[in-house]
mmCIF file of C-alpha atoms in Angstrom:
data_model
loop_
_atom_site.group_PDB
_atom_site.id
_atom_site.type_symbol
_atom_site.label_atom_id
_atom_site.label_comp_id
_atom_site.label_asym_id
_atom_site.label_seq_id
_atom_site.Cartn_x
_atom_site.Cartn_y
_atom_site.Cartn_z
ATOM 1 C CA MET A 1 86.648 195.164 179.784
ATOM 2 C CA ALA A 2 90.117 195.961 180.945
ATOM 3 C CA ALA A 3 90.063 199.699 180.580
ATOM 4 C CA GLY A 4 87.871 202.618 181.380
ATOM 5 C CA ALA A 5 85.759 204.281 178.760
ATOM 6 C CA GLY A 6 88.293 207.011 178.307
ATOM 7 C CA ALA A 7 91.077 204.675 177.228
ATOM 8 C CA PHE A 8 91.482 203.728 173.630
ATOM 9 C CA ALA A 9 94.992 202.330 173.194
ATOM 10 C CA PRO A 10 94.756 198.814 171.715
ATOM 11 C CA SER A 11 96.996 197.493 174.464
ATOM 12 C CA SER A 12 94.567 198.700 177.119
ATOM 13 C CA LEU A 13 91.858 196.193 176.257
ATOM 14 C CA PRO A 14 91.875 192.410 176.036
ATOM 15 C CA SER A 15 92.337 190.952 172.603
ATOM 16 C CA THR A 16 89.010 189.552 171.511
ATOM 17 C CA SER A 17 90.058 186.549 169.587
ATOM 18 C CA PHE A 18 89.490 184.404 172.620
ATOM 19 C CA ALA A 19 86.819 182.680 174.557
ATOM 20 C CA SER A 20 84.158 184.262 176.704
ATOM 21 C CA SER A 21 85.051 185.132 180.264
ATOM 22 C CA LYS A 22 82.584 182.375 181.134
ATOM 23 C CA ALA A 23 84.724 179.858 179.250
ATOM 24 C CA PHE A 24 87.256 177.991 181.313
ATOM 25 C CA HIS A 25 89.530 177.042 178.476
ATOM 26 C CA ALA A 26 90.997 177.840 175.158
ATOM 27 C CA SER A 27 87.937 178.336 173.113
ATOM 28 C CA SER A 28 86.354 180.991 170.985
ATOM 29 C CA SER A 29 83.045 179.672 172.209
ATOM 30 C CA PRO A 30 81.255 180.659 175.430
ATOM 31 C CA SER A 31 80.110 177.132 176.113
ATOM 32 C CA SER A 32 82.835 175.968 178.497
ATOM 33 C CA PRO A 33 81.914 177.033 182.070
ATOM 34 C CA LEU A 34 84.377 178.584 184.459
ATOM 35 C CA GLY A 35 85.356 176.383 187.333
ATOM 36 C CA ARG A 36 85.724 173.267 185.242
ATOM 37 C CA SER A 37 87.968 170.882 187.142
ATOM 38 C CA SER A 38 89.422 169.009 184.195
ATOM 39 C CA PHE A 39 91.458 170.481 181.381
ATOM 40 C CA SER A 40 91.925 167.483 179.131
ATOM 41 C CA LEU A 41 89.359 166.793 176.440
ATOM 42 C CA ALA A 42 91.642 165.314 173.846
ATOM 43 C CA GLY A 43 90.671 162.560 171.535
ATOM 44 C CA ALA A 44 87.551 163.385 169.588
ATOM 45 C CA SER A 45 88.416 164.128 166.006
ATOM 46 C CA ARG A 46 86.940 163.815 162.568
ATOM 47 C CA GLN A 47 87.577 164.990 159.058
ATOM 48 C CA VAL A 48 85.253 167.601 157.665
ATOM 49 C CA GLY A 49 84.828 169.259 154.351
ATOM 50 C CA ALA A 50 84.618 173.059 155.120
ATOM 51 C CA PRO A 51 82.334 176.432 155.145
ATOM 52 C CA ALA A 52 81.858 179.778 156.906
ATOM 53 C CA LEU A 53 80.124 183.057 156.792
ATOM 54 C CA SER A 54 82.977 185.525 156.383
ATOM 55 C CA ALA A 55 82.384 188.695 154.417
ATOM 56 C CA ALA A 56 83.882 188.942 150.954
ATOM 57 C CA SER A 57 86.301 191.826 151.212
ATOM 58 C CA TRP A 58 88.705 193.623 148.989
ATOM 59 C CA GLN A 59 91.575 192.167 151.004
ATOM 60 C CA ARG A 60 90.394 188.678 150.127
ATOM 61 C CA SER A 61 89.868 189.415 146.439
ATOM 62 C CA GLU A 62 93.304 191.035 146.200
ATOM 63 C CA GLY A 63 95.013 187.900 147.467
ATOM 64 C CA LEU A 64 92.917 185.191 145.855
ATOM 65 C CA ARG A 65 94.488 185.201 142.395
ATOM 66 C CA GLY A 66 97.967 184.194 143.504
ATOM 67 C CA ALA A 67 96.980 182.305 146.616
ATOM 68 C CA ARG A 68 95.763 179.104 145.003
ATOM 69 C CA ALA A 69 99.093 178.566 143.266
ATOM 70 C CA SER A 70 100.429 177.182 146.558
ATOM 71 C CA SER A 71 98.269 175.330 149.049
ATOM 72 C CA PHE A 72 99.601 175.660 152.585
ATOM 73 C CA GLY A 73 98.844 173.599 155.672
ATOM 74 C CA VAL A 74 97.420 175.729 158.490
ATOM 75 C CA VAL A 75 96.646 174.938 162.149
ATOM 76 C CA ILE A 76 94.354 177.275 164.116
ATOM 77 C CA THR A 77 93.617 176.838 167.830
ATOM 78 C CA GLY A 78 90.517 178.270 169.519
ATOM 79 C CA ALA A 79 88.503 178.101 166.301
ATOM 80 C CA ALA A 80 85.001 177.150 167.510
ATOM 81 C CA GLY A 81 83.885 180.747 167.025
ATOM 82 C CA GLY A 82 85.030 184.351 166.878
ATOM 83 C CA VAL A 83 88.108 185.373 164.964
ATOM 84 C CA GLY A 84 89.562 181.838 165.000
ATOM 85 C CA PHE A 85 86.555 180.630 163.021
ATOM 86 C CA SER A 86 86.915 183.567 160.635
ATOM 87 C CA TYR A 87 90.632 182.882 160.154
ATOM 88 C CA ALA A 88 89.711 179.385 159.009
ATOM 89 C CA ASP A 89 87.164 180.772 156.561
ATOM 90 C CA GLU A 90 89.711 183.135 155.041
ATOM 91 C CA PHE A 91 92.384 180.465 154.651
ATOM 92 C CA LEU A 92 89.893 178.040 153.111
ATOM 93 C CA ALA A 93 88.715 180.710 150.657
ATOM 94 C CA ARG A 94 92.292 180.878 149.415
ATOM 95 C CA GLY A 95 92.488 177.132 148.840
ATOM 96 C CA HIS A 96 94.638 176.226 151.836
ATOM 97 C CA ARG A 97 94.382 173.072 153.956
ATOM 98 C CA VAL A 98 93.241 173.746 157.503
ATOM 99 C CA VAL A 99 93.083 171.986 160.873
ATOM 100 C CA ILE A 100 90.894 173.727 163.445
ATOM 101 C CA CYS A 101 90.717 172.823 167.114
ATOM 102 C CA ASP A 102 89.029 173.939 170.304
ATOM 103 C CA ILE A 103 88.234 172.511 173.715
ATOM 104 C CA SER A 104 84.541 173.108 173.054
ATOM 105 C CA PRO A 105 82.465 170.411 171.310
ATOM 106 C CA LYS A 106 81.111 173.288 169.206
ATOM 107 C CA ILE A 107 84.182 172.810 167.045
ATOM 108 C CA SER A 108 82.156 170.182 165.163
ATOM 109 C CA GLN A 109 79.375 172.687 164.458
ATOM 110 C CA ALA A 110 81.954 175.230 163.341
ATOM 111 C CA ALA A 111 83.464 172.695 160.960
ATOM 112 C CA ASP A 112 80.038 171.779 159.574
ATOM 113 C CA ALA A 113 79.317 175.453 158.912
ATOM 114 C CA LEU A 114 82.636 175.830 157.129
ATOM 115 C CA ARG A 115 81.903 172.741 155.035
ATOM 116 C CA LYS A 116 78.670 174.278 153.761
ATOM 117 C CA LYS A 117 80.546 177.254 152.388
ATOM 118 C CA HIS A 118 83.691 175.514 151.147
ATOM 119 C CA SER A 119 82.395 172.218 149.784
ATOM 120 C CA ASN A 120 85.682 171.116 148.220
ATOM 121 C CA ALA A 121 88.014 172.355 150.924
ATOM 122 C CA GLN A 122 90.392 170.210 152.947
ATOM 123 C CA LEU A 123 89.327 170.915 156.529
ATOM 124 C CA TYR A 124 89.846 168.774 159.621
ATOM 125 C CA GLU A 125 88.777 169.321 163.214
ATOM 126 C CA ILE A 126 89.810 167.952 166.575
ATOM 127 C CA ILE A 127 88.962 168.706 170.193
ATOM 128 C CA THR A 128 92.099 170.010 171.885
ATOM 129 C CA ASP A 129 93.007 171.326 175.327
ATOM 130 C CA VAL A 130 96.005 173.559 174.726
ATOM 131 C CA SER A 131 96.986 173.473 178.410
ATOM 132 C CA ASP A 132 97.470 169.688 178.349
ATOM 133 C CA LYS A 133 100.676 168.316 176.811
ATOM 134 C CA ASN A 134 99.092 165.040 175.711
ATOM 135 C CA SER A 135 96.258 166.864 173.997
ATOM 136 C CA VAL A 136 98.659 169.224 172.217
ATOM 137 C CA SER A 137 100.864 166.299 171.196
ATOM 138 C CA GLN A 138 97.805 164.633 169.704
ATOM 139 C CA LEU A 139 96.930 167.851 167.856
ATOM 140 C CA ALA A 140 100.409 168.046 166.330
ATOM 141 C CA SER A 141 100.289 164.401 165.210
ATOM 142 C CA PHE A 142 96.764 164.822 163.852
ATOM 143 C CA ALA A 143 97.721 167.951 161.918
ATOM 144 C CA LYS A 144 100.817 166.315 160.455
ATOM 145 C CA GLU A 145 98.806 163.268 159.394
ATOM 146 C CA LYS A 146 96.000 165.265 157.786
ATOM 147 C CA LEU A 147 97.934 168.170 156.285
ATOM 148 C CA GLY A 148 101.191 166.486 155.367
ATOM 149 C CA THR A 149 103.126 169.738 155.719
ATOM 150 C CA ILE A 150 102.372 172.393 158.339
ATOM 151 C CA ASN A 151 103.290 175.846 157.044
ATOM 152 C CA TYR A 152 101.391 178.070 159.483
ATOM 153 C CA TRP A 153 100.431 177.455 163.107
ATOM 154 C CA ILE A 154 98.269 180.143 164.721
ATOM 155 C CA ASN A 155 97.963 180.064 168.507
ATOM 156 C CA ASN A 156 94.637 181.854 168.839
ATOM 157 C CA ALA A 157 93.132 180.045 171.853
ATOM 158 C CA GLY A 158 92.840 181.791 175.209
ATOM 159 C CA ILE A 159 90.585 183.055 178.015
ATOM 160 C CA ASN A 160 90.419 186.182 180.155
ATOM 161 C CA GLY A 161 89.103 184.598 183.369
ATOM 162 C CA GLY A 162 86.340 187.149 183.953
ATOM 163 C CA ARG A 163 86.404 190.877 184.763
ATOM 164 C CA ARG A 164 86.881 191.465 188.493
ATOM 165 C CA ALA A 165 89.380 192.720 191.058
ATOM 166 C CA PHE A 166 92.362 190.401 191.383
ATOM 167 C CA VAL A 167 91.751 189.741 195.092
ATOM 168 C CA ASP A 168 88.299 188.427 194.184
ATOM 169 C CA VAL A 169 89.484 186.048 191.473
ATOM 170 C CA PRO A 170 89.304 182.401 192.606
ATOM 171 C CA VAL A 171 92.667 180.658 192.628
ATOM 172 C CA GLU A 172 91.273 178.107 190.178
ATOM 173 C CA GLN A 173 90.655 180.892 187.655
ATOM 174 C CA VAL A 174 94.146 182.294 188.161
ATOM 175 C CA GLU A 175 95.553 178.863 187.366
ATOM 176 C CA ALA A 176 93.241 178.432 184.387
ATOM 177 C CA VAL A 177 94.193 181.710 182.715
ATOM 178 C CA VAL A 178 97.913 181.058 183.164
ATOM 179 C CA LYS A 179 97.632 177.452 181.965
ATOM 180 C CA VAL A 180 95.625 178.308 178.878
ATOM 181 C CA ASN A 181 97.202 181.592 177.810
ATOM 182 C CA LEU A 182 100.842 181.088 178.768
ATOM 183 C CA LEU A 183 101.441 177.367 179.224
ATOM 184 C CA GLY A 184 99.156 176.717 176.258
ATOM 185 C CA ALA A 185 101.135 179.065 174.024
ATOM 186 C CA LEU A 186 104.413 177.491 175.142
ATOM 187 C CA LEU A 187 103.202 173.920 174.619
ATOM 188 C CA CYS A 188 101.633 174.615 171.233
ATOM 189 C CA THR A 189 104.682 176.524 170.042
ATOM 190 C CA GLN A 190 107.044 173.755 171.152
ATOM 191 C CA TYR A 191 105.055 170.967 169.510
ATOM 192 C CA ALA A 192 104.585 173.067 166.387
ATOM 193 C CA MET A 193 108.323 173.714 166.171
ATOM 194 C CA LYS A 194 109.235 170.067 166.790
ATOM 195 C CA THR A 195 106.985 169.067 163.912
ATOM 196 C CA MET A 196 108.050 171.862 161.580
ATOM 197 C CA LEU A 197 111.774 171.330 162.133
ATOM 198 C CA GLN A 198 111.424 167.833 160.662
ATOM 199 C CA GLN A 199 109.981 169.118 157.363
ATOM 200 C CA PRO A 200 112.893 169.161 154.880
ATOM 201 C CA GLY A 201 113.153 172.314 152.811
ATOM 202 C CA VAL A 202 110.043 173.906 154.325
ATOM 203 C CA THR A 203 110.025 177.344 155.973
ATOM 204 C CA SER A 204 107.225 177.428 158.538
ATOM 205 C CA HIS A 205 105.649 180.128 160.687
ATOM 206 C CA VAL A 206 104.262 180.216 164.229
ATOM 207 C CA PHE A 207 102.016 183.132 165.277
ATOM 208 C CA ASN A 208 101.279 183.791 168.956
ATOM 209 C CA THR A 209 98.304 186.040 169.699
ATOM 210 C CA VAL A 210 98.836 189.077 171.907
ATOM 211 C CA GLY A 211 96.282 191.247 173.667
ATOM 212 C CA SER A 212 95.772 193.769 176.426
ATOM 213 C CA GLY A 213 98.836 194.210 178.604
ATOM 214 C CA VAL A 214 101.273 193.181 175.886
ATOM 215 C CA LYS A 215 103.119 196.514 176.095
ATOM 216 C CA GLY A 216 103.151 196.642 179.879
ATOM 217 C CA GLY A 217 100.114 198.869 180.361
ATOM 218 C CA GLY A 218 97.754 198.143 183.247
ATOM 219 C CA THR A 219 94.788 195.812 182.756
ATOM 220 C CA PRO A 220 92.572 196.447 185.811
ATOM 221 C CA GLY A 221 89.969 193.714 186.079
ATOM 222 C CA TYR A 222 92.137 191.425 183.972
ATOM 223 C CA VAL A 223 95.371 191.165 185.950
ATOM 224 C CA CYS A 224 95.979 187.512 185.088
ATOM 225 C CA TYR A 225 95.164 187.976 181.423
ATOM 226 C CA GLY A 226 97.456 190.987 181.077
ATOM 227 C CA ALA A 227 100.296 189.173 182.814
ATOM 228 C CA THR A 228 100.073 186.245 180.392
ATOM 229 C CA LYS A 229 99.974 188.495 177.332
ATOM 230 C CA ARG A 230 102.936 190.577 178.485
ATOM 231 C CA GLY A 231 105.118 187.483 178.152
ATOM 232 C CA GLN A 232 104.269 186.746 174.503
ATOM 233 C CA PRO A 233 106.699 189.228 172.861
ATOM 234 C CA GLN A 234 109.484 188.134 175.207
ATOM 235 C CA MET A 235 108.861 184.496 174.333
ATOM 236 C CA THR A 236 108.858 185.354 170.640
ATOM 237 C CA LYS A 237 112.111 187.333 170.878
ATOM 238 C CA SER A 238 113.769 184.494 172.806
ATOM 239 C CA LEU A 239 112.738 181.981 170.152
ATOM 240 C CA VAL A 240 113.956 184.242 167.364
ATOM 241 C CA ASP A 241 117.364 184.491 169.026
ATOM 242 C CA GLU A 242 117.537 180.733 169.634
ATOM 243 C CA LEU A 243 116.626 179.905 166.059
ATOM 244 C CA THR A 244 119.049 182.391 164.530
ATOM 245 C CA LYS A 245 121.955 182.348 166.994
ATOM 246 C CA GLY A 246 121.474 179.209 169.055
ATOM 247 C CA VAL A 247 122.023 179.027 172.825
ATOM 248 C CA GLN A 248 125.316 180.326 174.189
ATOM 249 C CA GLY A 249 127.550 177.498 175.359
ATOM 250 C CA TYR A 250 125.752 174.891 173.255
ATOM 251 C CA GLU A 251 126.396 173.806 169.701
ATOM 252 C CA LYS A 252 123.727 175.182 167.376
ATOM 253 C CA LYS A 253 121.641 172.310 166.055
ATOM 254 C CA GLU A 254 120.727 171.970 162.423
ATOM 255 C CA TYR A 255 117.372 170.541 161.345
ATOM 256 C CA PRO A 256 115.843 169.417 158.028
ATOM 257 C CA GLY A 257 113.103 172.026 158.328
ATOM 258 C CA ASP A 258 113.367 175.796 158.717
ATOM 259 C CA VAL A 259 111.272 177.375 161.484
ATOM 260 C CA LYS A 260 113.050 180.702 161.567
ATOM 261 C CA GLN A 261 109.730 182.512 161.452
ATOM 262 C CA VAL A 262 108.110 183.147 164.851
ATOM 263 C CA HIS A 263 105.782 186.125 165.180
ATOM 264 C CA THR A 264 103.135 187.878 167.261
ATOM 265 C CA LEU A 265 99.587 188.437 166.006
ATOM 266 C CA SER A 266 97.298 191.199 167.281
ATOM 267 C CA PRO A 267 93.619 191.101 166.218
ATOM 268 C CA GLY A 268 92.791 194.170 168.322
ATOM 269 C CA MET A 269 89.238 194.643 169.591
ATOM 270 C CA VAL A 270 86.745 192.247 168.024
ATOM 271 C CA PHE A 271 83.013 191.938 168.700
ATOM 272 C CA THR A 272 83.083 188.557 170.449
ATOM 273 C CA GLN A 273 82.076 187.236 173.858
ATOM 274 C CA LEU A 274 85.320 188.370 175.409
ATOM 275 C CA LEU A 275 84.792 191.986 174.424
ATOM 276 C CA LEU A 276 81.071 192.327 175.136
ATOM 277 C CA ASP A 277 80.657 190.116 178.203
ATOM 278 C CA ASP A 278 80.461 192.307 181.346
ATOM 279 C CA SER A 279 80.729 195.456 179.212
ATOM 280 C CA THR A 280 78.865 198.682 180.028
ATOM 281 C CA PRO A 281 76.983 201.031 177.655
ATOM 282 C CA GLU A 282 79.770 203.596 178.037
ATOM 283 C CA LEU A 283 82.451 201.088 177.077
ATOM 284 C CA ARG A 284 80.375 199.932 174.146
ATOM 285 C CA LYS A 285 80.038 203.522 172.911
ATOM 286 C CA PHE A 286 83.759 204.163 173.318
ATOM 287 C CA PRO A 287 86.143 202.623 172.594
ATOM 288 C CA PHE A 288 84.260 199.597 171.242
ATOM 289 C CA GLY A 289 81.940 201.530 168.939
ATOM 290 C CA VAL A 290 84.891 203.381 167.455
ATOM 291 C CA LEU A 291 87.735 200.869 167.341
ATOM 292 C CA ALA A 292 86.239 197.370 167.497
ATOM 293 C CA ALA A 293 85.542 195.310 164.379
ATOM 294 C CA GLN A 294 83.678 192.163 163.392
ATOM 295 C CA PRO A 295 85.584 188.830 163.270
ATOM 296 C CA GLU A 296 85.243 188.579 159.483
ATOM 297 C CA GLU A 297 86.708 192.052 158.995
ATOM 298 C CA VAL A 298 89.686 191.268 161.211
ATOM 299 C CA ALA A 299 90.377 187.928 159.536
ATOM 300 C CA ALA A 300 90.072 189.413 156.042
ATOM 301 C CA ASP A 301 92.718 191.964 156.999
ATOM 302 C CA LEU A 302 95.099 189.692 158.909
ATOM 303 C CA VAL A 303 95.191 186.505 156.834
ATOM 304 C CA PRO A 304 96.787 188.206 153.786
ATOM 305 C CA LYS A 305 99.300 189.809 156.156
ATOM 306 C CA ILE A 306 100.057 186.424 157.720
ATOM 307 C CA LEU A 307 100.613 184.861 154.306
ATOM 308 C CA SER A 308 102.895 187.695 153.183
ATOM 309 C CA THR A 309 105.009 187.846 156.356
ATOM 310 C CA THR A 310 108.665 187.134 155.607
ATOM 311 C CA GLU A 311 110.730 188.912 158.261
ATOM 312 C CA GLN A 312 111.673 187.045 161.414
ATOM 313 C CA GLY A 313 109.889 188.080 164.615
ATOM 314 C CA SER A 314 107.260 190.212 162.879
ATOM 315 C CA SER A 315 104.363 191.867 164.696
ATOM 316 C CA VAL A 316 101.230 191.497 162.580
ATOM 317 C CA GLU A 317 98.477 193.888 163.682
ATOM 318 C CA PHE A 318 94.909 194.733 162.745
ATOM 319 C CA LEU A 319 94.666 197.993 164.702
ATOM 320 C CA THR A 320 97.679 199.763 163.267
ATOM 321 C CA THR A 321 98.418 203.337 164.340
ATOM 322 C CA ASP A 322 97.165 204.699 161.016
ATOM 323 C CA LYS A 323 93.935 202.739 161.335
ATOM 324 C CA ILE A 324 93.356 203.954 164.899
ATOM 325 C CA LEU A 325 93.905 207.593 163.905
ATOM 326 C CA PHE A 326 91.582 207.228 160.916
ATOM 327 C CA LYS A 327 88.823 205.710 163.058
ATOM 328 C CA LEU A 328 89.176 208.437 165.696
ATOM 329 C CA PHE A 329 89.153 211.163 163.041
ATOM 330 C CA SER A 330 86.076 209.684 161.382
ATOM 331 C CA ARG A 331 84.163 209.495 164.652
ATOM 332 C CA PHE A 332 85.134 212.687 166.458
ATOM 333 C CA VAL A 333 85.974 215.092 163.623
ATOM 334 C CA LEU A 334 83.719 213.901 160.829
ATOM 335 C CA GLN A 335 81.056 212.840 163.376
ATOM 336 C CA GLN A 336 80.427 209.516 161.658
ATOM 337 C CA LYS A 337 78.210 207.135 163.617
ATOM 338 C CA SER A 338 79.236 203.608 164.524
ATOM 339 C CA GLU A 339 77.647 200.925 162.381
ATOM 340 C CA TYR A 340 77.796 198.492 165.306
ATOM 341 C CA ILE A 341 76.848 200.479 168.447
ATOM 342 C CA ASP A 342 74.015 203.018 168.771
ATOM 343 C CA ASP A 343 74.064 206.310 170.708
ATOM 344 C CA ASP A 344 72.787 204.566 173.855
ATOM 345 C CA GLY A 345 75.556 201.986 173.867
ATOM 346 C CA ASN A 346 73.457 199.119 172.515
ATOM 347 C CA VAL A 347 74.600 196.665 169.862
ATOM 348 C CA ILE A 348 72.984 197.393 166.494
ATOM 349 C CA LYS A 349 71.540 194.086 165.329
ATOM 350 C CA ARG A 350 71.524 193.129 161.677
ATOM 351 C CA PRO A 351 68.184 191.973 160.267
ATOM 352 C CA GLY A 352 68.098 188.193 160.052
ATOM 353 C CA ALA A 353 71.194 187.665 162.222
ATOM 354 C CA GLN A 354 71.118 185.874 165.575
ATOM 355 C CA TYR A 355 72.579 187.411 168.733
ATOM 356 C CA ASP A 356 73.112 186.144 172.268
ATOM 357 C CA GLU A 357 72.242 188.013 175.461
ATOM 358 C CA ASN A 358 75.494 189.997 175.295
ATOM 359 C CA GLY A 359 74.894 191.145 171.734
ATOM 360 C CA VAL A 360 77.426 188.781 170.165
ATOM 361 C CA ARG A 361 76.396 187.813 166.644
ATOM 362 C CA ALA A 362 76.383 184.114 165.800
ATOM 363 C CA LEU A 363 78.748 183.259 162.960
ATOM 364 C CA PHE A 364 77.043 179.930 162.235
#
């Protein structure tokens, strides 16, 4: 991953809500191969019922009582696996209406798994390439048709392009990472805003996912990824200023809907393909074994925070400073062992669970 074993700052490692380094496009699934020549896979869509395998947590139970009073429409990109899949599970558990998308055909399997758990939920899925404007336009239209009102749009999709020296990265991969992570975020945010601004009396929220490099720290091995993530806070701040102040020299436009809420979302280190692919035993021992979490744990923590966010331009984080210090204290002062990584740097596998060759646990 993007940092040496001695580094533990959240910004020093790629966010793990994204696809495998072997995935060419915006997917939480490792099934899309690098080097794919075509980005556009728009068109295949179907309605599904819902279901997932997220852990019941105290965060979820705390928010469930009041959550069902209002059912919100939620769009989640990159949801064929990983934290995107777990976000969907958490929103569905609270009675919200959800559209999930991914470039991978596995989005259908993800939706089927969610249906098994949430039999009465309103869940819809569509194949989407976030780097293609026509595909994103179709996603926005599909979401509006199925959900009626879109209250939350979470741009979770992304790729890291593989861990290697920048001079060895094929130009095609450079283009892919920039198109998916940066162009994709811009396109999805624009289409989300265009849709939301036409919703009379509705205040809507857009969350853009940040990761390693967001604060300007180096991301050796992931130069392209870090560069794309560094731009997310700047984009968010620019949008906040436009929505609140307008553009200097132009008359500020008024719209039926209210999209004054644009934020960044940081899932931190999550045990997915992106984190574990190309990792070493030393990296798995630290920082992964100390700071990383399972997708369900991250989603259970972040979804209530997303739903309770009210301030413009908020930064919603899983690995807060207090949480980092607590985890470090528990490991190095109290000498508590990791429940996910053993002393040799191997993934600890749960009985009955399925894992791939990198030690990533299957969520469905």
